[in-house]
Amino acid sequence: MLNLKSLFQQSPITSPMTVNKSNVNQTEPVLRAENVDIYYGDFLAVKGISMDIPKNRITAFIGPSGCGKSTLLRCYNRLNDLIKIFRIGEQSKIYYHNQNLYAPDIDPVEVRRRIGMVFQKPNPFPKSIYDNIAFGPRLNGYKGDMDELVERSLRGAALWDEVKDKLKQSGLSLSGGQQQRLCIARAIAVQPDVILMDEPCSALDPISTLRVEDLLHELKEQYTIVIVTHNMQQASRVSDMTAFFNVEPTDKGGRMGYLVEYDRTEVIFQSPKEESTREYVSGRFG
Amino acid sequence: MTSLSKDSQPAVQPRSSLDKNLDRGFIWLTLLFALAVAGVLIWMTVVVGIGAIPAMLKYGVGFIFSSNWDAVNDEYGALPQLYGTLVSSIIALIFAVPIGLGVALFLSEDYLPTRIQVVIVFLVELLAAIPSVVYGLWGIAVLVPIMKAIGGQIYNLFGWIPIFGTPPSATGLGMLPAGLVLAVMVLPTIAAISRDALISLPPDLRQAAVGLGATRWEAIIKILVPAAFSGIVGAIMLALGRALGETMAVTLLIGNSNNISASILAPGSTISSLLALKFAEADGLQVSALMYSALLLFAITLLVNVLAEMLVRRVQRI
């Protein structure tokens, strides 16, 4: 399936943001954005993003509100397709392994089955805990032992011990932190390759947040994780790679997001190359 | 009660006693309105119930099982009307529920440009504002000629099925045209309220389903419709309530024959059409018998609503 070497030769990465390959932290890229422009109608919201998301690592997107980090995240599984006026630039490409996700012959439904998503607000379905987990596998026509898969997914999300006796109860009966772990279990039940997380802890209390963060460390053994966060400490605690986005006003009165710096997390937080990154991570703006 | 220190916050004046009394008065006023609604309901039940007592004493439960309506000998029973009320409403729901749900789904998705969608939503709601006598006349002008033209064909082709088991009446009136007009009448209720239930769902639900690889269709059928289930059942029950009680259009179309037939091509009658036709000329025990049937209609509506509530609760427990 993979033919990354030849792909690299065909489309050399031109962006200066690309990380040094000799980095110890670097594994092969799973997702690769090339010159991604994102439009809402005629309005350019995010400009010229090029970056690689390494396999089995946690990559954090940080930046002030409106910088387009969530928008970019949702491009990776084509969830932005739900927004009618959304459009990606004609020259923009997002590769998943070596397939362009925005090629005309790609079925967005297939993409989303491989690249899962966890949302900002816990959003379990108004169904039982069991059915919440089983929903995705049933869509995919999973033929194996569903009970076993449900248990494995709930264990994977560190929720099994808390809910094993009440699988028939509504997912909405759980606490906020449990609901979010249920959503993570639901995402991993379809055995995706990548899990995208859009501020997964912003609606949770500190203890639930820590549990989810611990979980992230376990999950990266098996999955590639991209997480958008407003919480700088969280980014520095959980992520291997960090991308800092910023936003600047455009002459048309709109605001445009762009990638400032993308490197290993300790570089971003301790010795960033850009002044704006240093200011942001030290809490001086944003 | 001591007032808080004034000096620290010069911009904040202490609440005047008028303000507080208005606040309290408003609570009492709304309570009064709420109780007035319940009061009217109870009052109506009592008036109808008292009027029905003579007939209840004379005919007892047998009223429900008798199909006599004999003003000469003062023998009354409401079985054909009970049957007709239920059957015409069921026919209406059989047509209106799938179509109304389809309309609601179509208008709650972003298939159409917003401007066109707003116009269509408005038109659907306008359908609910048409007076029922106009529906009845429309039925007479449109449905009845169609029934006259194809009723015989339906009987010839499907006469072996009991529900088409009688030749249609020469007038074209009957249970089927009445049920069809009822379907059109309750359609906007189902469509508008179901749509409201669907669009008030949090957008996260759809995103969660789509994010797991559901197609639009799968997200609608497996997540959105079940999540909006209570609202949709509510819509159907409101529609059923309207269909059960609808008088004018049904009286014009059902044929008003005191008759029970499995065939929906045959004419029949409903409780409300019975009331509309007989009440003006009734006296003595017949008035009481009509009150008794009105009470039955009341009871059916209540029963339907209780069942609906139970259904919703049962589903929501998950």
Coordinates of C-alpha atoms in Angstrom, one line a residue:
Chain A
M1 CA 0.0 0.0 0.0
L2 CA 2.7 2.4 0.9
N3 CA 5.2 3.8 -1.6
L4 CA 6.3 6.8 0.4
K5 CA 9.9 7.0 -1.1
S6 CA 8.7 7.5 -4.6
L7 CA 6.0 9.8 -3.4
F8 CA 8.7 11.9 -1.7
Q9 CA 10.6 12.2 -4.9
Q10 CA 7.6 13.1 -6.9
S11 CA 6.5 15.9 -4.6
P12 CA 9.4 17.3 -2.7
I13 CA 8.3 19.2 0.3
T14 CA 8.9 22.8 -0.3
S15 CA 7.8 24.2 3.0
P16 CA 10.4 25.6 5.3
M17 CA 8.3 24.3 8.2
T18 CA 9.2 20.7 7.5
V19 CA 10.9 19.1 10.3
N20 CA 14.4 17.9 10.2
K21 CA 14.4 14.2 9.3
S22 CA 17.2 13.3 11.6
N23 CA 14.9 14.1 14.5
V24 CA 14.7 11.3 17.0
N25 CA 11.1 12.0 17.4
Q26 CA 10.3 11.6 13.8
T27 CA 8.6 8.5 12.4
E28 CA 7.2 8.1 8.9
P29 CA 4.4 10.6 8.2
V30 CA 0.8 9.4 8.2
L31 CA -0.8 12.6 7.2
R32 CA 0.9 15.2 5.0
A33 CA -0.6 18.6 4.3
E34 CA 0.8 20.4 1.2
N35 CA 0.1 24.0 0.7
V36 CA -3.3 23.8 2.2
D37 CA -5.5 26.8 1.7
I38 CA -9.0 26.7 3.3
Y39 CA -11.8 29.0 2.1
Y40 CA -15.2 29.7 3.4
G41 CA -17.0 31.0 0.4
D42 CA -14.5 33.5 -1.1
F43 CA -12.9 34.2 2.2
L44 CA -9.5 32.7 2.8
A45 CA -9.5 31.4 6.4
V46 CA -6.3 29.4 6.5
K47 CA -3.4 29.9 4.2
G48 CA -0.6 27.7 3.0
I49 CA -0.2 25.0 5.6
S50 CA 2.4 22.4 4.9
M51 CA 3.3 19.8 7.5
D52 CA 3.7 16.1 8.2
I53 CA 1.9 14.3 11.0
P54 CA 4.2 11.5 12.2
K55 CA 3.0 8.0 12.9
N56 CA 2.3 6.8 16.5
R57 CA 3.0 10.3 17.9
I58 CA 0.8 12.9 19.4
T59 CA 0.9 16.1 17.5
A60 CA -0.6 19.2 19.2
F61 CA -2.1 22.2 17.4
I62 CA -1.9 25.3 19.5
G63 CA -2.7 28.9 18.8
P64 CA -5.1 31.7 19.5
S65 CA -8.8 31.5 18.7
G66 CA -9.6 31.8 15.1
C67 CA -6.2 30.7 13.9
G68 CA -7.8 27.8 11.9
K69 CA -6.3 24.9 13.9
S70 CA -9.7 23.2 14.4
T71 CA -10.6 23.9 10.8
L72 CA -7.4 22.3 9.6
L73 CA -8.0 19.3 11.9
R74 CA -11.4 18.8 10.4
C75 CA -9.8 18.7 6.9
Y76 CA -7.9 15.6 7.8
N77 CA -11.1 13.5 7.9
R78 CA -13.1 15.7 5.5
L79 CA -15.6 16.6 8.2
N80 CA -15.6 20.2 6.8
D81 CA -17.5 18.7 3.9
L82 CA -20.6 19.2 6.1
I83 CA -20.2 22.9 5.8
K84 CA -21.6 24.0 2.5
I85 CA -19.4 27.0 1.8
F86 CA -16.2 25.2 2.8
R87 CA -13.7 24.7 0.1
I88 CA -10.0 23.7 -0.1
G89 CA -7.6 25.5 -2.4
E90 CA -7.1 24.0 -5.9
Q91 CA -3.4 23.5 -5.3
S92 CA -3.9 22.1 -1.8
K93 CA -3.3 18.5 -1.1
I94 CA -3.7 16.4 2.0
Y95 CA -2.1 13.0 1.7
Y96 CA -3.1 10.1 3.9
H97 CA -0.2 7.7 3.3
N98 CA 0.1 8.3 -0.4
Q99 CA -3.5 9.1 -1.3
N100 CA -4.7 12.6 -1.7
L101 CA -7.8 12.8 0.5
Y102 CA -9.3 15.5 -1.7
A103 CA -8.8 13.6 -4.9
P104 CA -12.2 13.4 -6.7
D105 CA -12.3 9.6 -6.5
I106 CA -11.9 9.5 -2.7
D107 CA -15.1 8.7 -0.7
P108 CA -15.2 10.9 2.4
V109 CA -17.1 8.2 4.2
E110 CA -14.2 5.8 3.7
V111 CA -11.8 8.5 5.0
R112 CA -13.7 9.0 8.2
R113 CA -13.8 5.3 8.9
R114 CA -9.9 5.4 9.0
I115 CA -9.5 8.8 10.6
G116 CA -11.6 9.1 13.7
M117 CA -12.6 12.1 15.6
V118 CA -13.3 13.1 19.2
F119 CA -15.1 16.4 19.7
Q120 CA -14.8 19.3 22.0
K121 CA -18.0 18.6 23.9
P122 CA -18.6 15.0 24.8
N123 CA -21.4 14.0 22.4
P124 CA -22.5 10.4 23.1
F125 CA -25.5 9.3 21.1
P126 CA -28.7 9.1 23.1
K127 CA -28.4 5.3 23.1
S128 CA -27.0 2.7 25.6
I129 CA -23.3 2.7 26.3
Y130 CA -23.1 -0.6 24.4
D131 CA -24.9 0.8 21.4
N132 CA -22.7 3.9 21.4
I133 CA -19.6 1.7 21.0
A134 CA -21.3 -0.7 18.6
F135 CA -22.6 2.0 16.3
G136 CA -19.4 2.4 14.2
P137 CA -18.5 -1.2 13.9
R138 CA -22.1 -2.0 12.8
L139 CA -21.9 0.6 10.1
N140 CA -18.7 -1.0 8.9
G141 CA -20.4 -4.4 8.8
Y142 CA -18.2 -5.8 11.7
K143 CA -18.7 -9.6 11.8
G144 CA -16.7 -10.5 14.8
D145 CA -17.7 -10.8 18.5
M146 CA -19.4 -7.5 19.2
D147 CA -19.3 -8.0 23.0
E148 CA -15.6 -8.6 22.9
L149 CA -15.0 -5.5 20.7
V150 CA -17.1 -3.3 23.1
E151 CA -15.1 -4.5 26.0
R152 CA -11.8 -4.0 24.3
S153 CA -12.8 -0.5 23.2
L154 CA -14.0 0.5 26.6
R155 CA -10.8 -1.0 28.2
G156 CA -8.8 0.9 25.6
A157 CA -10.5 4.1 26.8
A158 CA -9.9 3.2 30.4
L159 CA -13.7 3.2 31.0
W160 CA -14.5 -0.5 31.3
D161 CA -14.2 -0.9 35.0
E162 CA -16.6 2.0 35.6
V163 CA -19.3 0.9 33.2
K164 CA -19.1 -2.9 32.8
D165 CA -22.2 -3.4 35.0
K166 CA -24.3 -0.8 33.2
L167 CA -23.7 -1.3 29.5
K168 CA -27.4 -1.1 28.9
Q169 CA -27.7 2.3 30.5
S170 CA -27.8 5.5 28.4
G171 CA -24.5 7.0 27.5
L172 CA -25.9 10.3 28.6
S173 CA -26.2 9.0 32.2
L174 CA -22.4 9.1 32.6
S175 CA -20.4 12.1 34.0
G176 CA -18.8 14.5 31.5
G177 CA -15.3 12.9 31.8
Q178 CA -16.8 9.5 31.4
Q179 CA -18.8 10.6 28.4
Q180 CA -15.7 11.9 26.8
R181 CA -13.9 8.6 27.4
L182 CA -17.0 6.9 25.9
C183 CA -16.5 9.0 22.8
I184 CA -12.9 8.0 22.7
A185 CA -13.9 4.4 23.0
R186 CA -16.5 4.9 20.3
A187 CA -13.8 6.3 18.1
I188 CA -11.3 3.5 18.7
A189 CA -14.0 0.8 18.2
V190 CA -13.8 1.2 14.5
Q191 CA -10.0 0.6 14.8
P192 CA -9.0 3.8 13.0
D193 CA -5.5 4.6 12.0
V194 CA -5.6 8.2 13.2
I195 CA -7.6 9.9 15.9
L196 CA -8.3 13.6 15.6
M197 CA -9.1 15.3 18.9
D198 CA -10.6 18.8 18.9
E199 CA -10.0 20.2 22.3
P200 CA -11.2 17.0 24.0
C201 CA -10.6 18.2 27.5
S202 CA -12.0 21.8 27.3
A203 CA -15.4 20.8 28.8
L204 CA -13.8 18.6 31.5
D205 CA -12.8 19.1 35.1
P206 CA -9.0 18.9 35.9
I207 CA -9.2 15.3 37.2
S208 CA -11.1 14.0 34.1
T209 CA -8.6 15.9 32.0
L210 CA -5.7 14.1 33.6
R211 CA -7.4 10.8 33.0
V212 CA -7.9 11.6 29.3
E213 CA -4.2 12.7 29.1
D214 CA -3.0 9.5 30.6
L215 CA -5.1 7.7 28.1
L216 CA -3.6 9.6 25.3
H217 CA -0.1 8.2 26.2
E218 CA -1.5 4.7 26.0
L219 CA -3.3 5.3 22.8
K220 CA -0.3 6.5 20.9
E221 CA 1.2 3.0 21.0
Q222 CA -1.5 2.0 18.5
Y223 CA -2.8 5.2 17.0
T224 CA -1.5 8.4 15.5
I225 CA -3.1 11.3 17.4
V226 CA -3.6 14.9 16.4
I227 CA -5.0 17.1 19.2
V228 CA -6.1 20.7 19.2
T229 CA -5.8 22.3 22.5
H230 CA -6.0 25.7 24.1
N231 CA -4.2 24.5 27.1
M232 CA -0.5 25.1 26.8
Q233 CA 0.4 22.8 29.7
Q234 CA -1.6 20.1 28.1
A235 CA 0.3 20.5 24.8
S236 CA 3.6 20.3 26.6
R237 CA 2.5 17.3 28.8
V238 CA 1.1 15.1 26.2
S239 CA 2.4 15.9 22.7
D240 CA 5.6 14.8 20.9
M241 CA 5.2 17.4 18.2
T242 CA 3.7 20.9 18.4
A243 CA 2.4 23.2 15.7
F244 CA 1.8 26.8 16.6
F245 CA -0.7 28.7 14.4
N246 CA -1.4 32.3 14.5
V247 CA -3.9 34.6 12.9
E248 CA -3.5 38.0 11.2
P249 CA -6.0 40.4 9.9
T250 CA -6.4 40.6 6.1
D251 CA -6.9 43.7 4.1
K252 CA -10.5 42.7 3.4
G253 CA -11.3 42.9 7.1
G254 CA -11.3 39.2 7.6
R255 CA -8.8 37.1 9.6
M256 CA -6.5 34.5 8.2
G257 CA -4.8 31.7 10.0
Y258 CA -1.3 30.4 9.2
L259 CA 1.3 28.0 10.6
V260 CA 4.1 29.8 12.4
E261 CA 6.2 27.0 13.6
Y262 CA 6.1 23.3 13.8
D263 CA 8.7 21.3 15.6
R264 CA 9.3 18.9 18.5
T265 CA 7.3 19.9 21.5
E266 CA 10.4 20.7 23.6
V267 CA 11.8 22.9 20.9
I268 CA 8.5 24.8 20.6
F269 CA 8.3 25.3 24.3
Q270 CA 11.9 25.9 25.2
S271 CA 13.7 27.3 22.2
P272 CA 11.3 28.3 19.5
K273 CA 12.7 30.0 16.5
E274 CA 9.9 32.5 16.1
E275 CA 9.4 35.4 18.5
S276 CA 5.6 35.1 18.3
T277 CA 5.8 31.4 19.3
R278 CA 7.9 32.4 22.3
E279 CA 5.4 35.0 23.3
Y280 CA 2.4 32.7 22.9
V281 CA 3.9 29.7 24.8
S282 CA 5.0 31.9 27.6
G283 CA 1.5 33.2 28.0
R284 CA 2.2 36.8 26.9
F285 CA -0.7 36.8 24.4
G286 CA -3.5 34.6 23.1
Chain B
M1 CA -34.3 42.4 55.6
T2 CA -31.4 44.9 55.6
S3 CA -30.4 46.6 52.5
L4 CA -26.9 46.1 51.3
S5 CA -24.5 49.1 51.6
K6 CA -25.4 51.7 49.0
D7 CA -22.2 53.7 49.0
S8 CA -19.9 51.0 47.6
Q9 CA -22.0 50.7 44.3
P10 CA -23.4 54.1 43.5
A11 CA -24.7 52.8 40.1
V12 CA -26.9 50.2 41.7
Q13 CA -30.1 51.4 43.4
P14 CA -31.9 49.1 45.8
R15 CA -34.9 47.3 44.3
S16 CA -38.1 49.3 44.9
S17 CA -41.0 47.5 46.6
L18 CA -43.0 48.1 43.5
D19 CA -40.5 46.1 41.5
K20 CA -40.6 43.3 44.0
N21 CA -44.4 43.3 44.1
L22 CA -44.6 43.2 40.3
D23 CA -42.3 40.2 40.3
R24 CA -44.5 38.4 42.8
G25 CA -47.7 39.5 41.0
F26 CA -46.4 38.2 37.7
I27 CA -45.9 34.7 39.2
W28 CA -49.5 34.8 40.5
L29 CA -50.8 36.0 37.1
T30 CA -49.1 33.2 35.2
L31 CA -50.3 30.7 37.8
L32 CA -53.9 32.0 37.3
F33 CA -53.6 31.5 33.5
A34 CA -52.2 28.0 33.9
L35 CA -55.0 27.1 36.3
A36 CA -57.6 28.7 34.0
V37 CA -56.6 26.3 31.2
A38 CA -57.0 23.3 33.4
G39 CA -60.2 24.7 34.8
V40 CA -61.8 25.0 31.3
L41 CA -60.8 21.4 30.6
I42 CA -62.4 20.2 33.8
W43 CA -65.5 22.4 33.3
M44 CA -66.0 21.0 29.8
T45 CA -65.7 17.4 31.0
V46 CA -68.2 18.1 33.8
V47 CA -70.8 19.7 31.5
V48 CA -70.5 17.0 28.9
G49 CA -70.5 14.4 31.6
I50 CA -73.6 15.7 33.4
G51 CA -75.4 15.9 30.0
A52 CA -74.4 12.3 29.3
I53 CA -75.7 10.9 32.6
P54 CA -79.3 10.0 31.5
A55 CA -77.9 8.1 28.5
M56 CA -75.3 6.4 30.6
L57 CA -77.9 5.2 33.0
K58 CA -80.2 3.9 30.3
Y59 CA -77.7 2.3 27.9
G60 CA -74.6 1.7 30.1
V61 CA -71.7 0.1 28.4
G62 CA -74.0 -1.4 25.8
F63 CA -73.9 2.0 24.1
I64 CA -70.4 1.3 22.9
F65 CA -71.5 -2.1 21.3
S66 CA -74.8 -1.1 19.8
S67 CA -75.1 0.3 16.3
N68 CA -78.7 1.5 16.6
W69 CA -79.4 5.2 16.1
D70 CA -83.2 5.2 16.4
A71 CA -84.7 8.5 17.4
V72 CA -88.3 7.2 17.1
N73 CA -87.8 4.5 19.7
D74 CA -85.0 6.3 21.6
E75 CA -82.5 3.4 21.1
Y76 CA -79.0 4.7 20.7
G77 CA -75.5 3.2 20.2
A78 CA -72.3 4.6 18.9
L79 CA -70.4 1.6 17.7
P80 CA -70.3 2.6 14.0
Q81 CA -69.2 6.1 14.9
L82 CA -66.4 4.8 17.2
Y83 CA -65.3 2.5 14.4
G84 CA -65.5 5.2 11.8
T85 CA -63.6 7.7 14.0
L86 CA -60.7 5.3 14.5
V87 CA -60.6 3.9 11.0
S88 CA -60.7 7.3 9.3
S89 CA -57.9 8.6 11.6
I90 CA -55.8 5.5 11.0
I91 CA -56.1 5.9 7.3
A92 CA -55.1 9.5 7.7
L93 CA -52.0 8.5 9.7
I94 CA -51.0 5.7 7.3
F95 CA -50.7 8.3 4.6
A96 CA -49.6 11.3 6.6
V97 CA -46.9 9.9 8.8
P98 CA -44.5 8.7 6.1
I99 CA -45.1 11.7 3.9
G100 CA -44.9 14.1 6.8
L101 CA -41.7 12.6 8.1
G102 CA -40.2 12.7 4.6
V103 CA -41.1 16.4 4.3
A104 CA -39.7 17.1 7.8
L105 CA -36.4 15.3 6.9
F106 CA -36.1 17.0 3.6
L107 CA -36.7 20.4 5.1
S108 CA -34.4 19.8 8.0
E109 CA -31.4 18.8 5.8
D110 CA -29.5 21.3 3.7
Y111 CA -30.6 19.9 0.4
L112 CA -32.2 23.2 -0.7
P113 CA -30.8 26.8 -0.8
T114 CA -31.9 28.5 2.4
R115 CA -34.1 30.9 0.6
I116 CA -36.2 28.3 -1.2
Q117 CA -36.3 26.2 2.0
V118 CA -37.8 29.1 4.0
V119 CA -40.5 29.5 1.4
I120 CA -41.4 25.8 1.4
V121 CA -41.5 25.6 5.2
F122 CA -43.8 28.6 5.2
L123 CA -46.1 26.9 2.7
V124 CA -46.2 23.7 4.7
E125 CA -47.2 25.7 7.8
L126 CA -49.8 27.6 5.8
L127 CA -51.4 24.3 4.9
A128 CA -52.4 24.0 8.6
A129 CA -54.1 27.4 8.5
I130 CA -56.7 26.4 5.8
P131 CA -60.2 26.1 7.3
S132 CA -61.4 22.6 7.5
V133 CA -64.5 23.3 5.5
V134 CA -62.3 24.4 2.6
Y135 CA -60.6 21.0 2.8
G136 CA -64.0 19.4 2.8
L137 CA -65.0 21.3 -0.4
W138 CA -61.7 20.5 -2.0
G139 CA -62.4 16.8 -1.2
I140 CA -65.8 17.1 -2.8
A141 CA -64.4 18.9 -5.8
V142 CA -61.2 16.8 -6.4
L143 CA -61.2 13.5 -4.4
V144 CA -64.8 12.5 -4.9
P145 CA -64.7 12.7 -8.7
I146 CA -61.4 10.7 -8.6
M147 CA -63.1 8.1 -6.3
K148 CA -66.0 7.9 -8.7
A149 CA -63.7 7.3 -11.6
I150 CA -61.3 4.8 -10.0
G151 CA -63.3 3.4 -7.0
G152 CA -64.9 0.8 -9.3
Q153 CA -61.5 -0.3 -10.7
I154 CA -60.1 -0.6 -7.2
Y155 CA -63.0 -2.8 -6.2
N156 CA -62.7 -4.9 -9.4
L157 CA -59.0 -5.5 -9.0
F158 CA -58.7 -5.7 -5.2
G159 CA -62.2 -6.6 -4.1
W160 CA -60.8 -9.9 -2.8
I161 CA -59.0 -7.9 0.0
P162 CA -61.6 -7.1 2.7
I163 CA -60.6 -3.5 3.0
F164 CA -61.7 -3.0 -0.6
G165 CA -64.5 -5.5 -0.3
T166 CA -67.5 -3.4 -1.2
P167 CA -68.4 -1.6 -4.4
P168 CA -68.0 2.2 -3.9
S169 CA -71.1 4.2 -3.3
A170 CA -72.5 6.0 -6.3
T171 CA -71.8 9.4 -4.6
G172 CA -68.1 8.7 -4.3
L173 CA -68.3 9.4 -0.6
G174 CA -66.8 7.1 1.9
M175 CA -64.2 6.3 4.5
L176 CA -61.3 6.5 2.0
P177 CA -61.8 10.0 0.7
A178 CA -62.5 11.2 4.3
G179 CA -59.3 9.6 5.5
L180 CA -57.3 11.0 2.6
V181 CA -58.5 14.6 3.3
L182 CA -57.7 14.0 6.9
A183 CA -54.2 13.0 5.8
V184 CA -53.7 16.2 4.0
M185 CA -55.0 18.2 6.9
V186 CA -52.7 16.6 9.5
L187 CA -49.7 16.5 7.2
P188 CA -48.5 20.0 8.1
T189 CA -48.7 19.2 11.8
I190 CA -46.5 16.2 11.5
A191 CA -44.1 17.8 9.1
A192 CA -43.7 21.1 11.0
I193 CA -43.3 19.7 14.5
S194 CA -41.1 16.8 13.4
R195 CA -38.9 19.3 11.5
D196 CA -38.7 21.4 14.6
A197 CA -37.6 18.4 16.6
L198 CA -35.0 17.4 14.1
I199 CA -33.4 20.8 13.6
S200 CA -33.3 21.4 17.4
L201 CA -31.0 18.4 17.8
P202 CA -27.4 19.4 18.7
P203 CA -25.2 19.5 15.5
D204 CA -22.6 17.4 17.4
L205 CA -24.8 14.4 17.0
R206 CA -24.6 14.5 13.3
Q207 CA -20.9 15.3 13.4
A208 CA -20.3 12.3 15.7
A209 CA -22.2 10.0 13.4
V210 CA -20.5 11.3 10.3
G211 CA -17.2 11.3 12.0
L212 CA -17.5 7.5 12.6
G213 CA -18.1 7.0 8.9
A214 CA -21.8 7.2 8.7
T215 CA -23.3 8.3 5.4
R216 CA -25.9 11.1 5.6
W217 CA -28.7 8.5 5.3
E218 CA -27.2 6.3 8.1
A219 CA -26.8 9.4 10.3
I220 CA -30.4 10.4 9.7
I221 CA -32.0 6.9 10.2
K222 CA -29.8 5.6 13.0
I223 CA -29.1 8.7 15.0
L224 CA -31.1 11.7 14.2
V225 CA -34.6 10.2 13.9
P226 CA -34.2 8.1 17.1
A227 CA -32.9 11.2 18.9
A228 CA -35.8 13.2 17.8
F229 CA -38.2 10.4 18.5
S230 CA -40.2 12.0 21.3
G231 CA -40.8 15.1 19.2
I232 CA -41.9 13.0 16.3
V233 CA -44.3 11.0 18.4
G234 CA -45.6 14.2 19.8
A235 CA -46.2 15.5 16.3
I236 CA -48.0 12.3 15.3
M237 CA -50.2 12.4 18.4
L238 CA -51.2 16.0 17.8
A239 CA -52.0 15.0 14.3
L240 CA -54.0 12.0 15.5
G241 CA -55.9 14.3 18.0
R242 CA -56.8 16.6 15.1
A243 CA -57.9 13.7 12.9
L244 CA -60.0 12.1 15.7
G245 CA -61.8 15.4 16.3
E246 CA -62.0 16.8 12.8
T247 CA -65.7 17.5 12.0
M248 CA -66.4 19.6 8.9
A249 CA -64.3 18.0 6.2
V250 CA -65.2 14.5 7.4
T251 CA -68.9 15.2 7.6
L252 CA -68.8 16.4 4.0
L253 CA -66.9 13.4 2.7
I254 CA -67.6 10.3 4.8
G255 CA -71.1 9.6 3.6
N256 CA -72.7 9.7 7.0
S257 CA -74.1 6.2 6.9
N258 CA -74.7 4.4 10.2
N259 CA -72.8 1.4 9.0
I260 CA -69.8 -0.7 9.9
S261 CA -67.9 -2.2 7.0
A262 CA -64.4 -3.6 6.8
S263 CA -64.2 -1.9 3.4
I264 CA -62.8 1.6 3.2
L265 CA -64.7 2.2 0.0
A266 CA -68.0 2.0 1.9
P267 CA -69.5 5.1 3.6
G268 CA -69.4 5.4 7.3
S269 CA -69.6 8.1 10.0
T270 CA -67.6 9.4 12.9
I271 CA -68.5 10.7 16.4
S272 CA -67.9 14.3 15.4
S273 CA -69.9 14.0 12.2
L274 CA -72.7 12.4 14.2
L275 CA -72.7 15.3 16.6
A276 CA -72.6 17.9 13.8
L277 CA -75.5 16.4 12.0
K278 CA -77.8 15.4 14.8
F279 CA -77.2 17.9 17.5
A280 CA -79.3 20.7 16.0
E281 CA -82.4 18.7 15.8
A282 CA -82.0 16.5 18.8
D283 CA -84.0 16.7 22.0
G284 CA -84.6 14.6 25.1
L285 CA -82.6 11.4 25.4
Q286 CA -80.9 11.9 22.0
V287 CA -79.1 15.0 23.3
S288 CA -77.9 12.9 26.2
A289 CA -76.8 10.1 23.9
L290 CA -74.9 12.6 21.8
M291 CA -73.2 13.9 25.0
Y292 CA -72.3 10.3 25.8
S293 CA -70.6 9.9 22.4
A294 CA -68.8 13.2 22.9
L295 CA -67.5 11.9 26.2
L296 CA -66.3 8.7 24.4
L297 CA -64.4 10.9 21.9
F298 CA -62.9 12.7 24.8
A299 CA -61.9 9.4 26.4
I300 CA -60.3 8.1 23.1
T301 CA -58.2 11.3 22.8
L302 CA -57.1 11.0 26.4
L303 CA -56.2 7.4 25.9
V304 CA -54.2 8.2 22.8
N305 CA -52.3 10.9 24.6
V306 CA -51.5 8.7 27.6
L307 CA -50.3 5.8 25.3
A308 CA -48.1 8.3 23.4
E309 CA -46.6 9.6 26.6
M310 CA -45.9 6.0 27.8
L311 CA -44.3 5.2 24.4
V312 CA -42.1 8.2 24.6
R313 CA -41.0 7.5 28.2
R314 CA -40.3 3.9 27.3
V315 CA -38.0 4.9 24.4
Q316 CA -36.3 7.7 26.4
R317 CA -35.3 5.4 29.2
I318 CA -32.5 4.1 27.0

